[in-house]
Short mmCIF file of C-alpha atoms and ligand atoms in Angstrom, two decimals:
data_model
loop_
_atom_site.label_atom_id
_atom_site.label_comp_id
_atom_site.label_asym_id
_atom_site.label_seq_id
_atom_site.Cartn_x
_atom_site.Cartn_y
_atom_site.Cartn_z
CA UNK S 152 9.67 -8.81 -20.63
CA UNK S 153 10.36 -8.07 -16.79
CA UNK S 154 10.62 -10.59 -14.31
CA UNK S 155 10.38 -10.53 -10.49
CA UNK S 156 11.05 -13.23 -8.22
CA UNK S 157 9.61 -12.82 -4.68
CA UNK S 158 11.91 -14.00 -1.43
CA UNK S 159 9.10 -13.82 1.32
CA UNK S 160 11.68 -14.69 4.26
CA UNK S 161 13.04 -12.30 6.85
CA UNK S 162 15.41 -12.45 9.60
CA UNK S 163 13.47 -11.10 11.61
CA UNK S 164 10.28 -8.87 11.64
CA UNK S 165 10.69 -4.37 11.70
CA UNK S 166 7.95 -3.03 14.01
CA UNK S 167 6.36 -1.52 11.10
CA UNK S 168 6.18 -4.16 8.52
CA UNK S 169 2.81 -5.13 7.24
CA UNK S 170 4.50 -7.47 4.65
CA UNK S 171 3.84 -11.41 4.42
CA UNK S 172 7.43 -12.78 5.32
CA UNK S 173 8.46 -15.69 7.48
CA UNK S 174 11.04 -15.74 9.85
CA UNK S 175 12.95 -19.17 9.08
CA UNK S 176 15.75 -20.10 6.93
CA UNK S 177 14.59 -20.20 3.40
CA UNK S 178 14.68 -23.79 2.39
CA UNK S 179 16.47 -24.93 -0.82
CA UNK S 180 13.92 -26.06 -2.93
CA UNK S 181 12.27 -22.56 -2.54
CA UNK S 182 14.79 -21.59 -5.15
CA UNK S 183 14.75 -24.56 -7.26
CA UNK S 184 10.99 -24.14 -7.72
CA UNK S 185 11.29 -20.72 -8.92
CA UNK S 186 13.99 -21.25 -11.15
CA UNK S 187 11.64 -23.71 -12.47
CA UNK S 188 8.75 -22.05 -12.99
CA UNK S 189 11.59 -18.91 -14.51
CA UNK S 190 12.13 -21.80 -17.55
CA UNK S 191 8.75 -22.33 -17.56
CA UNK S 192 7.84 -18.80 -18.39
CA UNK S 193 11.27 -18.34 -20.59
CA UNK S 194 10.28 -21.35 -22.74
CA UNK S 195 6.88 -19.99 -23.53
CA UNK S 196 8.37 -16.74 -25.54
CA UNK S 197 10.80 -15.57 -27.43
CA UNK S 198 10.45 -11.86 -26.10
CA UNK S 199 13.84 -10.78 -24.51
CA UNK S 200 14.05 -10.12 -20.98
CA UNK S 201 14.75 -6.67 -19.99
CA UNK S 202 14.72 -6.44 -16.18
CA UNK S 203 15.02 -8.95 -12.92
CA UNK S 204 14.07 -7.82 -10.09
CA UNK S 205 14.44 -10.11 -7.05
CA UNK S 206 13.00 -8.28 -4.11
CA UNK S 207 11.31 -9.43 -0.67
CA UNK S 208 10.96 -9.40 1.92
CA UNK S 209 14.69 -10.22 2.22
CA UNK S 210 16.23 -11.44 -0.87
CA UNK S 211 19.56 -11.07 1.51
CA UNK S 212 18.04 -13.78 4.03
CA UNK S 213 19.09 -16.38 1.00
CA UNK S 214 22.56 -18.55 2.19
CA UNK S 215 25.30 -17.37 -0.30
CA UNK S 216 25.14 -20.98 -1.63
CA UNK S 217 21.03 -20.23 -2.65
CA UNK S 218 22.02 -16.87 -4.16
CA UNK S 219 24.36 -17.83 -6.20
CA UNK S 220 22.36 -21.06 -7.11
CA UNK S 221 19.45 -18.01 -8.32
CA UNK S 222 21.74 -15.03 -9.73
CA UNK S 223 24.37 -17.90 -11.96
CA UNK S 224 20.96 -19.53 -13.47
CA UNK S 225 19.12 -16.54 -14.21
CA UNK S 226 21.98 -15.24 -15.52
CA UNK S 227 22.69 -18.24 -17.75
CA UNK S 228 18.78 -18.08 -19.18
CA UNK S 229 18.57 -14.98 -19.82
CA UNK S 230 21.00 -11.19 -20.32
CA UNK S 231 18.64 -8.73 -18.72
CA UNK S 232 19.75 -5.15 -19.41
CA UNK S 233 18.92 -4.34 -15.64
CA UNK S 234 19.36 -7.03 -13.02
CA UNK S 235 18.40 -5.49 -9.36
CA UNK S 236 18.51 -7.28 -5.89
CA UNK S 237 17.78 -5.67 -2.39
CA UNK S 238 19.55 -6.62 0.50
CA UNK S 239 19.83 -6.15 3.93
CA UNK S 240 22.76 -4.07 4.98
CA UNK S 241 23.63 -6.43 7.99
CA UNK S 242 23.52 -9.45 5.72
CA UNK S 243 26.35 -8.25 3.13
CA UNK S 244 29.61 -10.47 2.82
CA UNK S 245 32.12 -10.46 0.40
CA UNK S 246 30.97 -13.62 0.16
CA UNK S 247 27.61 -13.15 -0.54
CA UNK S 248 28.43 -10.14 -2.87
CA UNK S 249 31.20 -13.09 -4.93
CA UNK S 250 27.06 -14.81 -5.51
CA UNK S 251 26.04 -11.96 -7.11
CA UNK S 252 28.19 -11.91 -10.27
CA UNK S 253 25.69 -10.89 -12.58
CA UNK S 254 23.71 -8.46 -10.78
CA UNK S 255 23.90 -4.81 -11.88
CA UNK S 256 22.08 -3.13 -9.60
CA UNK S 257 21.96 -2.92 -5.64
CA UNK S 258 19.30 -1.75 -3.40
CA UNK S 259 20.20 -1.72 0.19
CA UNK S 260 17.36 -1.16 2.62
CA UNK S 261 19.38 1.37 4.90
CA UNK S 262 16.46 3.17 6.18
CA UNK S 263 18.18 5.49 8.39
CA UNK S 264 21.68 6.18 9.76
CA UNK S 265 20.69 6.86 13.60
CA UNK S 266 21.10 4.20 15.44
CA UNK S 267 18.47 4.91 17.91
CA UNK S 268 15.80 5.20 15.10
CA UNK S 269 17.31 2.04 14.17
CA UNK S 270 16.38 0.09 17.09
CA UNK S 271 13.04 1.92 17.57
CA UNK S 272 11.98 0.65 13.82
CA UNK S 273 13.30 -2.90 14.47
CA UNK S 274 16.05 -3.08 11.90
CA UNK S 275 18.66 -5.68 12.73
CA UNK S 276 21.61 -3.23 11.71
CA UNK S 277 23.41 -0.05 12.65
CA UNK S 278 24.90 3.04 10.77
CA UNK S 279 28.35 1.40 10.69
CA UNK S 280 26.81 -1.71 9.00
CA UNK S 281 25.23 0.34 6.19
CA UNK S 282 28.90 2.03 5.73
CA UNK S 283 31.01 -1.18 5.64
CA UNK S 284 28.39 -2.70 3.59
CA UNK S 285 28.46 0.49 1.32
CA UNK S 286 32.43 -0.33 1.07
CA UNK S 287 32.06 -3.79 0.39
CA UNK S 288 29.81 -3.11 -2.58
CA UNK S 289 32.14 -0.82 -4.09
CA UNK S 290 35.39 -2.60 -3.45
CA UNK S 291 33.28 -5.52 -5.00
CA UNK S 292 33.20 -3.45 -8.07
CA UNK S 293 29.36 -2.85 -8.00
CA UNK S 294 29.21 0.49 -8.94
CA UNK S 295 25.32 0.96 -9.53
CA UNK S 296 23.92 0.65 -6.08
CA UNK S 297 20.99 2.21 -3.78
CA UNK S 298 19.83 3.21 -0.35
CA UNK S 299 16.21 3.09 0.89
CA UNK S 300 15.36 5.20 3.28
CA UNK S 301 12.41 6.07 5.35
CA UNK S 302 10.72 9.55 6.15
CA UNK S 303 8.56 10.56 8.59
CA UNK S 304 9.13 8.36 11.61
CA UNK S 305 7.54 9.38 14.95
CA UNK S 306 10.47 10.82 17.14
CA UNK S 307 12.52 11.29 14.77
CA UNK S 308 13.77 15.36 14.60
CA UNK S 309 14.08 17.35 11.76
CA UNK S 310 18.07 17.31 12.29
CA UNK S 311 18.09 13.44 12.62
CA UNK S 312 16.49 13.72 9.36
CA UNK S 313 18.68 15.95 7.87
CA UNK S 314 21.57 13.91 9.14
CA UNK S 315 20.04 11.08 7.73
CA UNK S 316 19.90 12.77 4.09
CA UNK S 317 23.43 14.14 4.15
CA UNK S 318 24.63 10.72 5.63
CA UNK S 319 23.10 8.83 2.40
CA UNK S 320 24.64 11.41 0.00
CA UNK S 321 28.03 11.12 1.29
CA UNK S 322 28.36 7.73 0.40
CA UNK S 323 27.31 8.49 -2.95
CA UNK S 324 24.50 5.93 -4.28
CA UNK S 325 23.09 6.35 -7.40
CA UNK S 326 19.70 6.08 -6.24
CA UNK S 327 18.26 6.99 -3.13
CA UNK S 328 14.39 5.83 -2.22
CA UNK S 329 12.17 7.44 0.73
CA UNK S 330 9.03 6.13 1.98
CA UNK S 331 6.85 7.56 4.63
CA UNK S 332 6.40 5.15 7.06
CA UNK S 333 2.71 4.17 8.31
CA UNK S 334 1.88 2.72 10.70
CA UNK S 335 -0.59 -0.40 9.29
CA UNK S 336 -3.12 -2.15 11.00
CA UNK S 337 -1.40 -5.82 12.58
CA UNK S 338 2.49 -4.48 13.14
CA UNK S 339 3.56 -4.07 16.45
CA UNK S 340 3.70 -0.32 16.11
CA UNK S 341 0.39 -0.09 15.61
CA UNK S 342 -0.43 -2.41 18.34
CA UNK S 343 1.39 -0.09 20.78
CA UNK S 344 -1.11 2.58 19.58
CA UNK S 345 2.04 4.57 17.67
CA UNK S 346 0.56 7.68 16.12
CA UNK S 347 1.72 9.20 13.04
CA UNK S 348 3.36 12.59 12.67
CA UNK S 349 1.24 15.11 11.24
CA UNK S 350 0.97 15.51 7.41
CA UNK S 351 2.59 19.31 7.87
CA UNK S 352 5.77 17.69 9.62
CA UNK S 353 6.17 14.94 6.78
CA UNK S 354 5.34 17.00 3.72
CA UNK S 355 8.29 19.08 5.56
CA UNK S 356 10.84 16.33 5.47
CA UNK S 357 9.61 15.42 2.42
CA UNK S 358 10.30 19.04 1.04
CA UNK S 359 13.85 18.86 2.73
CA UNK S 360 14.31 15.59 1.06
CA UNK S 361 14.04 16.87 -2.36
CA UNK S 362 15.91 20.10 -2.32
CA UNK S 363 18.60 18.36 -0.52
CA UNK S 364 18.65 15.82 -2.82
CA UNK S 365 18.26 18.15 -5.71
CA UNK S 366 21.19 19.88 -5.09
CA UNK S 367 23.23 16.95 -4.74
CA UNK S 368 22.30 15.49 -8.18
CA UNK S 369 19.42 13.50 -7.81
CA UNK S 370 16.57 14.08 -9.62
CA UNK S 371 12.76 13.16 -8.42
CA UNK S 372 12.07 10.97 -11.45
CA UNK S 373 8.79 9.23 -9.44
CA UNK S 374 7.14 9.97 -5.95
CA UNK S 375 9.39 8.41 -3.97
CA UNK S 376 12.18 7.90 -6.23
CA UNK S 377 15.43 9.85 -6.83
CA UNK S 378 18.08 9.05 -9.27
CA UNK S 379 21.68 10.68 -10.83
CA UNK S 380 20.71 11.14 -14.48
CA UNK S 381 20.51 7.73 -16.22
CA UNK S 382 20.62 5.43 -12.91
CA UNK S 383 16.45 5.31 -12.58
CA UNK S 384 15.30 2.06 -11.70
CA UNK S 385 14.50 0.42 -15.12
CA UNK S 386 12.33 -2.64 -13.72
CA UNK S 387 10.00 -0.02 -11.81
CA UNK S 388 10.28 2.23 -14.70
CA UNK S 389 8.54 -0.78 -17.08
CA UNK S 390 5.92 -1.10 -14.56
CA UNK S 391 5.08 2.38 -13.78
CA UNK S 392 4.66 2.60 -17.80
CA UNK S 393 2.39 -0.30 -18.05
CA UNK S 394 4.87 -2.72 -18.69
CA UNK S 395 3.90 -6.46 -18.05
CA UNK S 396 5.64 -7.98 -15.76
CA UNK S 397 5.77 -11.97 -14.73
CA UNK S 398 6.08 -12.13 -10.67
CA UNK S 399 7.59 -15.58 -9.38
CA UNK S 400 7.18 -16.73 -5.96
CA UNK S 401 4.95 -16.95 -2.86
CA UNK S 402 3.19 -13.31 -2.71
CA UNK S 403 4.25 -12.19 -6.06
CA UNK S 404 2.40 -10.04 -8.02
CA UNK S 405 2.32 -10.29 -11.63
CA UNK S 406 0.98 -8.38 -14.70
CA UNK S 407 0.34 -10.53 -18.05
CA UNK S 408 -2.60 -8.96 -20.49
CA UNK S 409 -5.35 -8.08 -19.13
CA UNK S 410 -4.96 -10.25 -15.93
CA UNK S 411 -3.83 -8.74 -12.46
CA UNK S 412 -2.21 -12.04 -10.46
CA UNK S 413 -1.30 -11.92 -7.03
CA UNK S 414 0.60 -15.53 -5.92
CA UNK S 415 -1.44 -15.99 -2.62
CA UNK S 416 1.32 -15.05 0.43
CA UNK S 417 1.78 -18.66 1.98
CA UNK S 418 4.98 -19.93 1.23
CA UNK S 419 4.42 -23.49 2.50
CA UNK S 420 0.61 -23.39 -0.16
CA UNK S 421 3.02 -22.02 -3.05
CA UNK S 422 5.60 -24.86 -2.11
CA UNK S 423 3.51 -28.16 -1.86
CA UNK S 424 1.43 -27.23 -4.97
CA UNK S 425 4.65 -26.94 -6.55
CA UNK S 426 5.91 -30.55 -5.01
CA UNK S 427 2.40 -32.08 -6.01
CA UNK S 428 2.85 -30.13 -9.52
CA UNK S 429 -0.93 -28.63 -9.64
CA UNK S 430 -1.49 -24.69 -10.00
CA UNK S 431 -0.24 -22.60 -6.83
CA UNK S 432 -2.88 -20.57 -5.45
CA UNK S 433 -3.33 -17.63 -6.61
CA UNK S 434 -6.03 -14.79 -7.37
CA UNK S 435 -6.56 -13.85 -10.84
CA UNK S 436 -8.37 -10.88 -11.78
CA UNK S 437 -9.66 -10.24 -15.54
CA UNK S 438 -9.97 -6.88 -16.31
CA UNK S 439 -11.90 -4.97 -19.24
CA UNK S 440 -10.04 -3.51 -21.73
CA UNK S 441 -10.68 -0.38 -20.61
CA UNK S 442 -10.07 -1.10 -16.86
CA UNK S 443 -6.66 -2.43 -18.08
CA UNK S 444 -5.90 0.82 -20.00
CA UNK S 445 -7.03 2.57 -16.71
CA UNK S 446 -5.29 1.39 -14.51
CA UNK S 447 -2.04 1.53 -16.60
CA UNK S 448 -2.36 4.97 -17.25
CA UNK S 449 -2.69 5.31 -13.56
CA UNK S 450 0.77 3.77 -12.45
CA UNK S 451 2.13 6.91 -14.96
CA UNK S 452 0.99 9.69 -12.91
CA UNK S 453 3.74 8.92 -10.47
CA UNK S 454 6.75 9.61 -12.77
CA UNK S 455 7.01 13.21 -12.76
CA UNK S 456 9.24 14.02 -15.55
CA UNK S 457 6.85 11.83 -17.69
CA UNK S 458 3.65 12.88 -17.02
CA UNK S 459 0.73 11.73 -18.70
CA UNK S 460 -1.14 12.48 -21.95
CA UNK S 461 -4.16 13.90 -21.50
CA UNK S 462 -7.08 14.97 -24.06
CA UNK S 463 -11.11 15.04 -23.06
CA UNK S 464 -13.45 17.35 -24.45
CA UNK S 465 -15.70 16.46 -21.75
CA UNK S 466 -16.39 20.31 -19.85
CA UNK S 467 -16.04 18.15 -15.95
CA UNK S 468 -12.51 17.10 -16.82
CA UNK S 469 -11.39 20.59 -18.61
CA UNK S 470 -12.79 22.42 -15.64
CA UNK S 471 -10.70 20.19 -13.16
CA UNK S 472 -7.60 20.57 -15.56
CA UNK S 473 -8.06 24.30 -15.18
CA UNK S 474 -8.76 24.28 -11.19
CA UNK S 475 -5.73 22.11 -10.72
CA UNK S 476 -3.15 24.02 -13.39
CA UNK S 477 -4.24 27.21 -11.28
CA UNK S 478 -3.45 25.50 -7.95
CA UNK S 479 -0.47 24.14 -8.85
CA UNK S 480 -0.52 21.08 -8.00
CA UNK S 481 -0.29 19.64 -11.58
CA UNK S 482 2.34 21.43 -14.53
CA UNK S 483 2.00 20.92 -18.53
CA UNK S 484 5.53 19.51 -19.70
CA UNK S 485 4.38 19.51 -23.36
CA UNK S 486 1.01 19.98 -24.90
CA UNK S 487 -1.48 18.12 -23.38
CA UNK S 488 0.91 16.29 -21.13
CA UNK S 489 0.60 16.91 -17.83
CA UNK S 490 2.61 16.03 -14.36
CA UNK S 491 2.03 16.70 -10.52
CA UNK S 492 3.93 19.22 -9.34
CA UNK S 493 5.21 18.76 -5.78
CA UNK S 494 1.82 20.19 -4.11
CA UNK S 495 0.83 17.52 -6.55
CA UNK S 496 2.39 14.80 -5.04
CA UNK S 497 1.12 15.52 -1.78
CA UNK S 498 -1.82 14.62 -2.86
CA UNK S 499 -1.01 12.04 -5.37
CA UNK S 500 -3.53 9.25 -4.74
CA UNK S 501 -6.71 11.81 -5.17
CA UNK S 502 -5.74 13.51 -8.08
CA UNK S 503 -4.97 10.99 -9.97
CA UNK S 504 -8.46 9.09 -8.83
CA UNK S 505 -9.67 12.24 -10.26
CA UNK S 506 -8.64 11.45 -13.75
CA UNK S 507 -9.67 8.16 -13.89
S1 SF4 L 137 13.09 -6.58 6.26
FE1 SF4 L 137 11.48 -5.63 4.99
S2 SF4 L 137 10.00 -7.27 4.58
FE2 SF4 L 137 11.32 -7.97 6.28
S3 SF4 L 137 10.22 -7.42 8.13
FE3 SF4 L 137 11.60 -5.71 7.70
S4 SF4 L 137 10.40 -4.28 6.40
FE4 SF4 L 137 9.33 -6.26 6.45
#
């Protein structure tokens, strides 16, 4: 069983965020009432759990007191084999790393080591934060940690980038994530009428990205996921294969049978229904046993050393296997398994439609 708990509070907003998260001080019984509801669940199974995840948001926008309130009781319910936070490089303390006794994994949201790009994405922090929080970690004796960065930002060059990339491997994570940024409809960048870089220029970065990486020691194991050999994210692993997953918290997502939950975003909603002890709000979506099977063989297009099983006499989906094994955009790793190549992953979203 995986579990992820949702901390939908920020310290303040990035230009580009699209996210539901509030800007105010998470208040303690936030925590309390997930903890809760974590028994709740816990109490209902006797299947072990396998990964936390507790991501945001800002999971680092917690008081060290909270955080060590939510790692020491998770902890004490259950002995996850993976147990992953992310966290805000400006927020990290040797104080709030003493909270997180019992957490195996870091992700820390770096997103980029200029400090002009920095400023222009709203981040609160600065290159030297991300390396004394790097040191902290690791004098803290957490060995297993990441850096999240992002690709494709609008004035940024193709040295900045490359600086960026050779900045993140020197301070040797064992994971490294990049996202392209985009620029969604609500954010202040897109309010300012930001435009994109072309696809050419990111599929570019992207390109440096992975031979860089590559020849550092980190493998593309998904789209926008690199890991050393055995440090791949297990709790996006077990969704990405189909995994359920149990998502706790204002805005969390869950994935229990053949439901699809999303916790609606408000945080105050989530909070009083919890106070008043009737069902938070929430959409819930049934799906067909087929749409269910669909849609989690979708997820494992995007791990590319995986790849997915394929067999269909039907002559429409042969003749689009053949068109796209000539292209090269998608590779056979075994019989009848097949993965995207990276042409493929360019154009992840519409191949994999295509199979569906
Ligand atoms: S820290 Fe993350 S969730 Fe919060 S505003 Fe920035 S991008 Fe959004």
């Amino acid at each position: 069983m995986n579990i992820y708990f949702h901390i939908p509070y920020c310290k303040s907003k990035c230009k580009y965020c699209a996210f539901y998260s509030e800007t105010l001080p998470p208040p303690a019984e936030y925590v309390e009432y997930m903890l809760q509801e974590m028994k709740e669940i816990l109490s209902k199974t006797v299947e072990p759990v396998s990964t936390v995840y507790i991501g945001g948001g800002t999971p680092s926008a917690l008081s060290p007191q909270q955080l060590r309130q939510l790692v020491s009781t998770i902890v004490a319910e259950c002995v996850p084999e993976e147990f992953s936070i992310e966290v805000n490089p400006a927020d990290i303390t040797q104080e709030l790393l003493e909270a997180l006794q019992g957490v195996t994994r870091i992700s820390i949201g770096a997103q980029s080591f200029d400090d002009e790009i920095l400023q222009f994405l709203g981040r609160r922090h600065t290159k030297a934060d991300i390396c004394h929080a790097v040191e902290l970690v690791k004098t803290a004796g957490f060995s297993n940690f990441g850096l999240d960065l992002i690709a494709a930002i609008p004035s940024m060059t193709q040295e900045c980038w490359e600086k960026t990339l050779d900045a993140a491997v020197e301070l040797s994570p064992r994971h490294i994530s990049i996202y392209n940024l985009s620029i969604e409809e609500g954010t202040p960048f897109f309010r300012s009428g930001l435009m994109p870089i072309s696809d050419d220029e990111a599929m570019e970065q992207l390109a440096l990205a992975q031979s860089r990486l590559n020849v550092a020691g980190y493998g593309r194991y998904e789209i926008s996921n690199y890991a050393q050999s055995g440090y791949e994210c297990k709790h996006n692993l077990a969704v990405w294969h189909g995994e359920d997953y149990f998502g706790i918290g204002a805005g969390a997502h869950s994935r229990v049978g053949q439901s699809r939950i999303h916790n609606l975003d408000n945080w105050h909603n989530w909070l009083a229904a919890k106070q008043a002890g009737t069902t938070i709000p929430q959409n819930v979506e049934y799906l067909t046993e087929e749409e269910d099977s669909r849609e989690r063989t979708f997820t494992q297009w995007r791990l590319l050393n995986e790849g997915v099983t394929f067999i269909s006499n039907a002559p429409e989906k042969q003749a689009l296997l053949k068109t796209l094994l000539e292209q090269d955009i998608i590779h056979e790793l075994k019989p009848h398994t097949y993965a995207l190549t990276m042409r493929g992953t360019e154009i992840a979203d519409s191949i994999i439609s295509a199979f569906m």
